[in-house]
Short mmCIF file of C-alpha atoms and ligand atoms in Angstrom, two decimals:
data_model
loop_
_atom_site.label_atom_id
_atom_site.label_comp_id
_atom_site.label_asym_id
_atom_site.label_seq_id
_atom_site.Cartn_x
_atom_site.Cartn_y
_atom_site.Cartn_z
CA MET A 1 -51.43 -26.11 31.76
CA MET A 2 -50.40 -26.10 35.46
CA LYS A 3 -46.89 -24.93 36.22
CA ILE A 4 -45.00 -27.15 38.54
CA SER A 5 -41.82 -26.66 40.55
CA ILE A 6 -39.65 -29.05 42.44
CA ILE A 7 -37.61 -27.83 45.37
CA GLY A 8 -34.84 -30.28 46.35
CA VAL A 9 -33.59 -32.26 43.36
CA GLY A 10 -32.28 -35.53 44.85
CA TYR A 11 -33.48 -39.06 44.16
CA VAL A 12 -37.12 -38.17 44.87
CA GLY A 13 -37.25 -34.67 43.46
CA LEU A 14 -35.59 -35.60 40.17
CA ALA A 15 -37.69 -38.75 39.63
CA THR A 16 -40.92 -36.99 40.57
CA GLY A 17 -40.24 -33.96 38.35
CA ILE A 18 -39.04 -35.92 35.34
CA SER A 19 -42.01 -38.25 35.62
CA LEU A 20 -44.30 -35.17 35.45
CA CYS A 21 -42.30 -33.76 32.43
CA LEU A 22 -42.76 -37.13 30.71
CA LYS A 23 -46.49 -36.82 31.29
CA GLY A 24 -46.40 -33.47 29.44
CA TYR A 25 -46.13 -30.91 32.27
CA THR A 26 -43.55 -28.10 32.34
CA VAL A 27 -41.46 -28.47 35.51
CA SER A 28 -38.93 -26.09 37.04
CA PHE A 29 -36.31 -27.61 39.38
CA TYR A 30 -34.38 -25.79 42.11
CA ASP A 31 -31.81 -27.09 44.45
CA SER A 32 -29.55 -25.20 46.88
CA ASP A 33 -26.69 -27.32 45.57
CA GLN A 34 -25.97 -25.38 42.40
CA GLU A 35 -23.36 -27.84 41.21
CA LYS A 36 -26.15 -30.38 40.93
CA ILE A 37 -28.26 -27.88 38.83
CA LYS A 38 -25.36 -27.21 36.57
CA SER A 39 -24.89 -30.88 35.99
CA PHE A 40 -28.63 -31.49 35.30
CA LYS A 41 -28.53 -28.62 32.77
CA ARG A 42 -25.93 -30.62 30.83
CA GLY A 43 -28.15 -33.72 31.08
CA LYS A 44 -25.84 -35.29 33.60
CA VAL A 45 -27.08 -36.92 36.84
CA PRO A 46 -24.58 -36.80 39.73
CA PHE A 47 -26.02 -40.01 41.21
CA ALA A 48 -26.87 -43.37 39.76
CA GLU A 49 -30.47 -44.04 38.74
CA GLU A 50 -31.68 -46.20 35.94
CA ASP A 51 -33.19 -44.61 32.86
CA ILE A 52 -33.08 -41.08 34.29
CA GLU A 53 -30.23 -39.62 32.27
CA GLU A 54 -31.88 -40.45 28.94
CA ALA A 55 -35.20 -39.07 30.26
CA ILE A 56 -33.62 -35.79 31.40
CA LYS A 57 -32.09 -35.36 27.93
CA GLU A 58 -35.47 -35.94 26.34
CA CYS A 59 -37.18 -33.42 28.62
CA LEU A 60 -34.38 -30.85 28.06
CA SER A 61 -34.75 -31.16 24.33
CA ASN A 62 -38.56 -30.90 24.69
CA LYS A 63 -37.87 -27.73 26.78
CA ASN A 64 -40.25 -28.82 29.53
CA ALA A 65 -37.60 -29.39 32.17
CA ILE A 66 -36.11 -26.15 33.44
CA PHE A 67 -33.20 -26.26 35.88
CA ALA A 68 -33.12 -22.98 37.67
CA ASP A 69 -30.52 -21.15 39.67
CA ASN A 70 -32.92 -18.68 41.27
CA LEU A 71 -35.54 -19.78 43.80
CA LYS A 72 -37.55 -16.55 43.54
CA GLU A 73 -38.07 -16.99 39.77
CA VAL A 74 -39.17 -20.60 40.23
CA LEU A 75 -41.63 -19.75 42.94
CA GLU A 76 -43.19 -16.78 41.12
CA ASN A 77 -44.09 -19.01 38.17
CA SER A 78 -45.64 -22.01 40.04
CA ASP A 79 -49.10 -23.29 40.61
CA ILE A 80 -47.89 -26.39 42.53
CA ILE A 81 -44.66 -26.56 44.51
CA PHE A 82 -43.31 -30.04 45.44
CA LEU A 83 -41.07 -30.00 48.53
CA CYS A 84 -38.64 -32.86 48.03
CA ILE A 85 -35.90 -31.72 50.42
CA GLY A 86 -34.02 -34.17 52.53
CA THR A 87 -35.31 -34.69 56.08
CA PRO A 88 -32.43 -36.23 57.94
CA ILE A 89 -32.46 -37.21 61.62
CA LEU A 90 -30.15 -36.31 64.41
CA SER A 91 -28.15 -39.12 66.15
CA LYS A 92 -30.90 -39.86 68.66
CA GLY A 93 -33.69 -40.07 66.06
CA GLU A 94 -35.10 -36.52 66.28
CA SER A 95 -35.98 -34.80 63.02
CA ASP A 96 -33.53 -32.24 61.67
CA LEU A 97 -35.91 -29.84 59.98
CA THR A 98 -33.38 -27.03 59.26
CA ASN A 99 -33.41 -27.33 55.51
CA ILE A 100 -37.13 -27.77 54.98
CA LYS A 101 -37.92 -25.00 57.47
CA ASN A 102 -35.54 -22.59 55.79
CA VAL A 103 -37.32 -23.19 52.50
CA CYS A 104 -40.74 -22.71 54.02
CA ILE A 105 -39.59 -19.33 55.43
CA GLU A 106 -38.52 -18.32 51.86
CA LEU A 107 -41.74 -19.63 50.45
CA ARG A 108 -43.80 -17.62 52.80
CA LYS A 109 -41.83 -14.48 51.88
CA LEU A 110 -41.73 -14.93 48.14
CA ILE A 111 -45.09 -16.39 47.09
CA LYS A 112 -47.75 -13.90 46.34
CA GLN A 113 -50.05 -15.96 44.09
CA GLU A 114 -52.43 -18.85 44.94
CA VAL A 115 -50.35 -22.00 45.18
CA VAL A 116 -50.42 -25.61 46.38
CA VAL A 117 -47.41 -26.61 48.46
CA ASN A 118 -47.20 -30.38 48.25
CA ILE A 119 -44.87 -32.03 50.80
CA LYS A 120 -43.17 -35.13 49.29
CA SER A 121 -40.43 -35.24 51.86
CA THR A 122 -41.10 -37.69 54.68
CA VAL A 123 -42.28 -35.67 57.70
CA ASN A 124 -43.73 -36.99 60.96
CA PRO A 125 -47.00 -35.50 62.45
CA GLY A 126 -45.04 -33.01 64.61
CA ASP A 127 -42.89 -31.87 61.65
CA TYR A 128 -46.02 -31.45 59.56
CA LEU A 129 -47.60 -29.19 62.18
CA GLU A 130 -44.45 -27.04 62.29
CA ILE A 131 -44.44 -26.67 58.54
CA LYS A 132 -48.15 -25.90 58.50
CA ASN A 133 -47.55 -23.20 61.02
CA LEU A 134 -44.74 -21.70 58.97
CA LEU A 135 -46.87 -21.68 55.78
CA ASN A 136 -50.01 -20.49 57.41
CA THR A 137 -51.19 -17.89 54.98
CA LYS A 138 -54.28 -17.54 52.84
CA ASN A 139 -52.72 -18.04 49.37
CA ILE A 140 -50.74 -21.19 50.31
CA HIS A 141 -52.66 -24.41 50.21
CA LEU A 142 -50.96 -27.33 51.89
CA ALA A 143 -50.96 -31.08 51.14
CA VAL A 144 -48.78 -34.03 52.13
CA ASN A 145 -48.10 -36.52 49.33
CA PRO A 146 -45.75 -39.24 50.76
CA GLU A 147 -43.43 -41.00 48.35
CA PHE A 148 -42.94 -44.75 48.03
CA LEU A 149 -40.44 -44.99 45.20
CA ARG A 150 -37.41 -47.28 45.48
CA GLU A 151 -33.92 -46.11 44.69
CA GLY A 152 -32.55 -47.96 41.64
CA SER A 153 -35.93 -47.92 39.96
CA ALA A 154 -36.94 -44.41 41.01
CA LEU A 155 -38.16 -43.09 37.62
CA GLN A 156 -40.19 -46.19 36.77
CA ASP A 157 -41.73 -46.14 40.28
CA ALA A 158 -42.51 -42.42 39.90
CA LEU A 159 -44.15 -43.08 36.52
CA HIS A 160 -46.11 -46.10 37.77
CA PRO A 161 -46.61 -45.61 41.57
CA THR A 162 -48.09 -48.50 43.52
CA ARG A 163 -50.50 -45.85 44.92
CA ILE A 164 -50.82 -42.07 44.98
CA LEU A 165 -51.49 -40.92 48.45
CA VAL A 166 -52.52 -37.31 49.18
CA GLY A 167 -53.36 -35.98 52.60
CA THR A 168 -55.06 -32.59 52.80
CA ASP A 169 -57.88 -30.80 54.58
CA ASP A 170 -57.88 -28.14 51.85
CA GLU A 171 -60.40 -28.36 49.03
CA TYR A 172 -58.32 -26.30 46.59
CA SER A 173 -55.28 -28.56 47.03
CA LYS A 174 -57.48 -31.60 46.60
CA LYS A 175 -58.94 -30.29 43.32
CA ILE A 176 -55.54 -29.24 41.90
CA LEU A 177 -53.80 -32.50 42.87
CA LYS A 178 -56.68 -34.62 41.53
CA GLU A 179 -56.28 -32.84 38.25
CA LEU A 180 -52.53 -33.19 38.21
CA TYR A 181 -52.61 -36.92 38.96
CA SER A 182 -55.45 -37.64 36.53
CA LYS A 183 -52.66 -38.50 33.99
CA PHE A 184 -51.52 -41.41 36.24
CA GLU A 185 -53.40 -44.68 36.29
CA SER A 186 -52.31 -45.79 39.77
CA PRO A 187 -54.86 -46.20 42.62
CA LYS A 188 -55.41 -42.83 44.35
CA ILE A 189 -56.14 -42.29 48.01
CA PHE A 190 -57.25 -38.82 49.14
CA THR A 191 -57.34 -38.51 52.86
CA ASP A 192 -56.47 -36.12 55.68
CA PRO A 193 -52.80 -35.13 56.36
CA MET A 194 -52.35 -37.23 59.59
CA SER A 195 -53.70 -40.39 57.89
CA ALA A 196 -51.31 -39.89 54.89
CA ILE A 197 -48.34 -39.34 57.22
CA ILE A 198 -49.12 -42.43 59.35
CA THR A 199 -49.63 -44.49 56.19
CA LYS A 200 -46.09 -43.64 55.10
CA TYR A 201 -44.50 -44.48 58.48
CA ALA A 202 -46.68 -47.59 58.83
CA SER A 203 -45.58 -48.83 55.40
CA ASN A 204 -41.89 -48.38 56.12
CA SER A 205 -42.28 -49.84 59.60
CA PHE A 206 -44.08 -52.87 58.28
CA LEU A 207 -41.26 -53.54 55.78
CA ALA A 208 -38.71 -53.14 58.56
CA VAL A 209 -40.67 -55.58 60.77
CA LYS A 210 -40.87 -58.11 57.93
CA ILE A 211 -37.12 -57.96 57.27
CA SER A 212 -36.17 -58.14 60.93
CA PHE A 213 -38.66 -61.01 61.48
CA ILE A 214 -37.18 -63.13 58.75
CA ASN A 215 -33.66 -62.31 59.89
CA GLU A 216 -34.48 -63.55 63.37
CA ILE A 217 -36.03 -66.72 61.93
CA ALA A 218 -32.82 -67.18 59.88
CA ASN A 219 -30.80 -67.03 63.04
CA ILE A 220 -32.81 -69.99 64.49
CA CYS A 221 -32.36 -71.87 61.18
CA ASP A 222 -28.59 -71.46 61.61
CA ILE A 223 -28.62 -73.11 65.01
CA VAL A 224 -31.06 -75.97 64.39
CA GLY A 225 -29.85 -76.67 60.83
CA ALA A 226 -32.97 -75.56 58.97
CA SER A 227 -33.00 -73.86 55.54
CA ILE A 228 -34.29 -70.22 55.63
CA ASP A 229 -34.93 -70.35 51.86
CA ASP A 230 -37.40 -73.22 52.33
CA VAL A 231 -38.87 -71.60 55.39
CA SER A 232 -39.36 -68.23 53.57
CA LEU A 233 -40.98 -70.06 50.68
CA GLY A 234 -43.25 -71.90 53.03
CA ILE A 235 -44.30 -68.77 54.82
CA GLY A 236 -44.55 -66.53 51.71
CA LEU A 237 -46.89 -68.86 49.77
CA ASP A 238 -49.53 -68.03 52.30
CA PRO A 239 -51.36 -65.16 50.51
CA ARG A 240 -52.12 -63.55 53.89
CA ILE A 241 -48.36 -63.10 54.38
CA GLY A 242 -46.92 -62.70 50.85
CA LYS A 243 -43.42 -63.61 49.63
CA ASP A 244 -41.80 -60.18 49.32
CA TYR A 245 -39.38 -58.84 51.90
CA LEU A 246 -38.77 -62.38 53.30
CA LYS A 247 -35.20 -62.64 52.18
CA ALA A 248 -32.83 -63.10 55.12
CA GLY A 249 -29.54 -61.23 55.32
CA ILE A 250 -27.50 -58.78 57.35
CA GLY A 251 -30.30 -56.25 57.69
CA TYR A 252 -31.82 -53.21 55.97
CA GLY A 253 -29.94 -49.96 55.30
CA GLY A 254 -30.53 -47.03 53.06
CA SER A 255 -31.66 -43.46 53.49
CA CYS A 256 -35.23 -44.17 54.43
CA LEU A 257 -36.08 -47.32 56.44
CA PRO A 258 -33.51 -46.86 59.27
CA LYS A 259 -34.15 -43.11 59.43
CA ASP A 260 -37.91 -43.27 59.34
CA ILE A 261 -38.11 -46.11 61.87
CA LYS A 262 -35.88 -44.33 64.37
CA ASN A 263 -37.73 -41.07 63.78
CA ILE A 264 -41.25 -42.45 64.38
CA ILE A 265 -40.05 -44.31 67.50
CA LYS A 266 -38.57 -41.06 68.87
CA TYR A 267 -41.58 -38.96 67.90
CA SER A 268 -44.02 -41.47 69.45
CA GLU A 269 -42.09 -41.48 72.69
CA LYS A 270 -42.53 -37.74 72.82
CA ILE A 271 -46.28 -38.05 72.63
CA GLY A 272 -46.35 -40.93 75.11
CA ILE A 273 -46.64 -43.96 72.85
CA SER A 274 -44.20 -46.84 72.90
CA LEU A 275 -44.06 -48.54 69.47
CA ASP A 276 -42.77 -51.85 70.82
CA ILE A 277 -42.94 -53.96 67.60
CA ILE A 278 -41.18 -51.25 65.61
CA LYS A 279 -38.62 -50.85 68.35
CA ALA A 280 -37.92 -54.60 68.19
CA ALA A 281 -37.49 -54.43 64.44
CA ASN A 282 -34.95 -51.63 64.86
CA TYR A 283 -33.12 -53.48 67.66
CA VAL A 284 -32.85 -56.67 65.59
CA ASN A 285 -31.60 -54.71 62.59
CA GLU A 286 -28.95 -52.87 64.64
CA ARG A 287 -27.39 -56.20 65.69
CA GLN A 288 -28.01 -58.42 62.65
CA TYR A 289 -24.86 -57.54 60.69
CA LYS A 290 -22.77 -58.77 63.64
CA ILE A 291 -23.77 -62.34 62.59
CA VAL A 292 -21.14 -61.91 59.87
CA ILE A 293 -18.47 -61.15 62.38
CA GLU A 294 -19.48 -64.25 64.48
CA LYS A 295 -19.27 -66.41 61.33
CA LEU A 296 -15.84 -65.02 60.45
CA HIS A 297 -14.59 -65.76 63.96
CA LYS A 298 -15.95 -69.27 63.75
CA TYR A 299 -13.77 -70.07 60.71
CA LEU A 300 -10.83 -67.68 61.04
CA GLY A 301 -10.40 -67.33 64.76
CA SER A 302 -8.92 -63.88 65.55
CA LEU A 303 -9.52 -61.39 62.75
CA ASN A 304 -6.36 -59.46 63.60
CA GLY A 305 -4.18 -59.35 60.49
CA LYS A 306 -6.71 -61.32 58.35
CA THR A 307 -7.54 -59.94 54.93
CA ILE A 308 -11.26 -59.52 54.33
CA ALA A 309 -12.74 -58.71 50.93
CA ILE A 310 -16.11 -56.99 51.22
CA PHE A 311 -18.22 -57.25 48.08
CA GLY A 312 -20.66 -54.41 48.03
CA LEU A 313 -20.77 -50.98 49.65
CA SER A 314 -24.07 -49.37 48.55
CA PHE A 315 -27.01 -50.09 50.80
CA LYS A 316 -28.45 -52.31 48.07
CA GLY A 317 -27.63 -53.41 44.52
CA GLY A 318 -28.48 -51.04 41.66
CA THR A 319 -27.77 -47.82 43.51
CA ASP A 320 -24.69 -45.74 44.47
CA ASP A 321 -26.35 -44.56 47.69
CA LEU A 322 -24.18 -45.18 50.72
CA ARG A 323 -26.57 -43.65 53.28
CA GLY A 324 -27.29 -46.12 56.04
CA SER A 325 -24.98 -48.72 54.41
CA ILE A 326 -24.61 -51.84 56.56
CA SER A 327 -21.49 -52.66 54.65
CA LEU A 328 -19.71 -49.48 55.91
CA ARG A 329 -20.67 -50.36 59.51
CA LEU A 330 -19.35 -53.85 59.08
CA ILE A 331 -16.08 -52.45 57.65
CA GLU A 332 -15.54 -50.16 60.64
CA ASP A 333 -16.04 -53.08 63.07
CA LEU A 334 -13.65 -55.31 61.12
CA LYS A 335 -11.01 -52.53 61.09
CA ARG A 336 -11.35 -52.20 64.91
CA LYS A 337 -10.65 -55.92 65.14
CA GLY A 338 -7.39 -55.46 63.25
CA ALA A 339 -8.49 -56.92 59.96
CA LEU A 340 -7.13 -55.63 56.67
CA VAL A 341 -10.17 -54.68 54.65
CA LYS A 342 -10.53 -54.40 50.85
CA ALA A 343 -13.83 -53.50 49.31
CA HIS A 344 -15.61 -53.52 45.97
CA ASP A 345 -18.67 -51.75 44.57
CA TYR A 346 -19.84 -51.23 41.04
CA LEU A 347 -21.20 -47.73 41.55
CA SER A 348 -20.40 -46.25 44.94
CA TYR A 349 -16.61 -46.95 45.00
CA GLU A 350 -15.57 -43.28 44.32
CA LYS A 351 -17.98 -41.94 46.92
CA ALA A 352 -16.83 -44.58 49.42
CA LYS A 353 -13.19 -43.67 48.87
CA LYS A 354 -13.97 -40.20 50.12
CA ILE A 355 -15.46 -41.38 53.42
CA THR A 356 -13.54 -44.62 54.22
CA LYS A 357 -10.03 -44.62 55.51
CA ASP A 358 -7.43 -47.41 55.28
CA VAL A 359 -9.44 -49.60 52.95
CA PHE A 360 -8.36 -50.50 49.38
CA ILE A 361 -11.56 -49.79 47.32
CA SER A 362 -12.09 -50.66 43.71
CA ASN A 363 -14.80 -51.23 41.10
CA ASP A 364 -13.01 -54.38 39.93
CA VAL A 365 -13.72 -57.45 42.04
CA TYR A 366 -10.51 -59.38 41.21
CA PRO A 367 -7.86 -57.16 42.87
CA VAL A 368 -10.16 -56.88 45.91
CA ALA A 369 -10.47 -60.66 46.27
CA LYS A 370 -6.71 -61.30 45.63
CA ASP A 371 -4.85 -62.64 48.68
CA SER A 372 -7.94 -62.41 50.87
CA ASP A 373 -8.80 -64.98 53.62
CA THR A 374 -12.45 -64.57 52.88
CA VAL A 375 -14.98 -62.79 50.73
CA VAL A 376 -18.05 -61.27 52.37
CA ILE A 377 -21.11 -60.43 50.22
CA ALA A 378 -22.52 -57.30 51.83
CA THR A 379 -24.74 -55.94 49.01
CA ASP A 380 -27.05 -57.82 46.70
CA TRP A 381 -25.50 -56.85 43.39
CA LYS A 382 -26.90 -59.40 40.95
CA GLU A 383 -23.74 -58.89 38.90
CA TYR A 384 -21.89 -61.03 41.54
CA LEU A 385 -23.71 -64.00 40.00
CA GLN A 386 -21.88 -63.46 36.75
CA ILE A 387 -18.27 -62.95 37.82
CA ASP A 388 -15.49 -65.56 37.44
CA TRP A 389 -15.58 -67.16 40.89
CA LYS A 390 -13.05 -69.83 39.82
CA LYS A 391 -10.58 -67.07 39.09
CA ILE A 392 -11.43 -65.39 42.38
CA LYS A 393 -10.89 -68.60 44.37
CA GLU A 394 -7.49 -69.21 42.78
CA SER A 395 -6.34 -65.68 43.70
CA MET A 396 -7.55 -65.90 47.31
CA LYS A 397 -5.42 -67.01 50.31
CA GLY A 398 -8.42 -68.68 51.94
CA ASN A 399 -11.61 -70.33 50.68
CA LEU A 400 -14.35 -68.92 52.90
CA ILE A 401 -17.36 -67.10 51.51
CA VAL A 402 -19.78 -65.35 53.90
CA ASP A 403 -22.86 -64.51 51.90
CA GLY A 404 -24.57 -61.80 53.94
CA ARG A 405 -27.36 -61.43 51.31
CA ASN A 406 -28.01 -65.10 50.53
CA LEU A 407 -27.35 -64.25 46.97
CA LEU A 408 -25.24 -67.13 45.78
CA ASP A 409 -26.08 -70.76 45.24
CA PRO A 410 -24.51 -72.68 48.17
CA LYS A 411 -24.36 -75.94 46.20
CA LEU A 412 -22.45 -74.36 43.31
CA PHE A 413 -20.01 -72.66 45.64
CA LYS A 414 -19.22 -75.87 47.54
CA GLU A 415 -18.56 -77.55 44.14
CA LEU A 416 -16.13 -74.75 43.37
CA GLY A 417 -14.25 -75.58 46.56
CA PHE A 418 -15.44 -72.72 48.76
CA VAL A 419 -16.50 -73.04 52.35
CA TYR A 420 -19.90 -71.36 52.04
CA GLU A 421 -21.82 -69.69 54.88
CA GLY A 422 -25.08 -67.91 54.26
CA ILE A 423 -27.53 -66.47 56.73
CA GLY A 424 -29.77 -69.28 57.99
CA ARG A 425 -28.82 -71.63 55.13
CA LYS A 426 -27.91 -75.22 56.01
P1 LIG B 501 -31.61 -36.31 48.64
O1 LIG B 501 -30.65 -36.02 49.71
O2 LIG B 501 -31.21 -37.18 47.51
O3 LIG B 501 -32.18 -34.95 48.00
C1 LIG B 501 -32.55 -33.87 48.77
C2 LIG B 501 -32.15 -32.57 48.05
O4 LIG B 501 -32.56 -31.46 48.76
C3 LIG B 501 -30.65 -32.42 47.86
O5 LIG B 501 -30.31 -32.31 46.51
C4 LIG B 501 -30.28 -31.11 48.60
O6 LIG B 501 -29.24 -30.38 47.98
C5 LIG B 501 -31.63 -30.44 48.51
N1 LIG B 501 -31.76 -29.36 49.53
C6 LIG B 501 -31.40 -29.36 50.81
N2 LIG B 501 -31.69 -28.13 51.37
C7 LIG B 501 -32.22 -27.40 50.38
C8 LIG B 501 -32.71 -26.09 50.37
N3 LIG B 501 -32.64 -25.32 51.44
N4 LIG B 501 -33.20 -25.61 49.22
C9 LIG B 501 -33.26 -26.41 48.12
N5 LIG B 501 -32.83 -27.67 48.08
C10 LIG B 501 -32.27 -28.15 49.22
O7 LIG B 501 -32.90 -36.88 49.35
P2 LIG B 501 -33.99 -37.92 48.77
O8 LIG B 501 -33.43 -39.30 48.94
O9 LIG B 501 -34.42 -37.45 47.46
O10 LIG B 501 -35.14 -37.75 49.85
C11 LIG B 501 -35.93 -36.58 49.91
C12 LIG B 501 -37.12 -36.79 50.86
O11 LIG B 501 -37.90 -37.86 50.38
C13 LIG B 501 -36.68 -37.25 52.28
O12 LIG B 501 -37.57 -36.76 53.20
C14 LIG B 501 -36.83 -38.76 52.24
O13 LIG B 501 -37.05 -39.37 53.47
C15 LIG B 501 -38.03 -38.95 51.32
N6 LIG B 501 -38.09 -40.24 50.57
C16 LIG B 501 -36.90 -40.73 49.96
C17 LIG B 501 -37.00 -41.93 49.24
C18 LIG B 501 -35.75 -42.53 48.64
O14 LIG B 501 -35.77 -43.67 48.21
N7 LIG B 501 -34.62 -41.80 48.56
C19 LIG B 501 -38.21 -42.59 49.12
C20 LIG B 501 -39.32 -42.06 49.71
C21 LIG B 501 -39.27 -40.86 50.44
#
């Protein structure tokens, strides 16, 4: 049986590795953050992901998930190495390849046997060529294997991927990865590295374009008095368009879409291509959350001294990930305007406390809403549909709700006595 190792055990590395363990493979996991490894060894996951803690415990008791504290040992015992290290960007959009390059230098030094190095991290064409150059040695066979999982359902997505995409020019890698993935039923695409890389960036760019497109249409709806919900339905029923990713709101966040979009724009500029549609999607997204501030001004006038309750800090419901959180950007703008900000999140409240100053943060909605002039829904936690809004209204100073995710039912909220403002909703 092939021996697999995962280097970089974050959302992608853990879900990928555990999915392979559940398929019967033995997988060794290594991360430079040894606190994480210690925690995994105890069956504890230091970030929130559905189903994964139970799955780790199962794999630990089956003894086919090995959490290692020594990179050398892991590498020496591998047939396939998955690189799942974070690939952040610098402030202007350029790749920061420090971590992945450091690992490649170690790989080159330590691996003596025939091995496939499979890049799961998102890397642009230039990054790929740099990595290829670093790993250019006879016994290392390279492939890129972009990941499409979604945080919040990472394990299920890793077990049942929408597609498995492998880019390689190397026959040995192709053979080994075909064998590895034969246990998965998903459609498989084997192509060259550049096609795989462009597919990943094109997928994320297309999603970003779709979101920014519907957000822009929502902004017209607001002015002319149309309903974005009806418009989205009317557009989405056309099978050529499809109904997903047509929910208007205050824009996309997270660790992937904003990063990958900025990175491919920057990289393309370097090679003389202007990605104008993708640039527009990014531009619309950067300004979209400001719609909330305009709406707050419309009802509250100056925000100086107003108490604003923000519901939701994670970049989307179901995760504790604060990377690229629109909510955090909104909070900083509101603070600059002199507002007193209180904030709620179900999962990311502890993480948020460490990085946000002068904001009362809780995992309980009621003290956050108490005495506020307004509640702003910034994250689409479906749990907000179940809370006692009557109790919330009674404890608030004002009665304004700005629903930045079009999550709530406007009719119901008007009946409860709120002034309701969505994004592009009549
Ligand atoms: P993450 O930050 O959760 O995990 C990355 C891990 O790499 C961390 O645990 C970190 O400690 C580890 N690491 C950093 N330097 C290391 C080193 N030198 N040696 C060993 N480990 C090291 O990141 P993630 O969200 O899992 O994303 C990983 C990659 O996958 C990124 O390129 C990302 O763009 C891509 N991706 C992410 C998602 C997602 O939903 N999160 C989806 C598709 C693709």
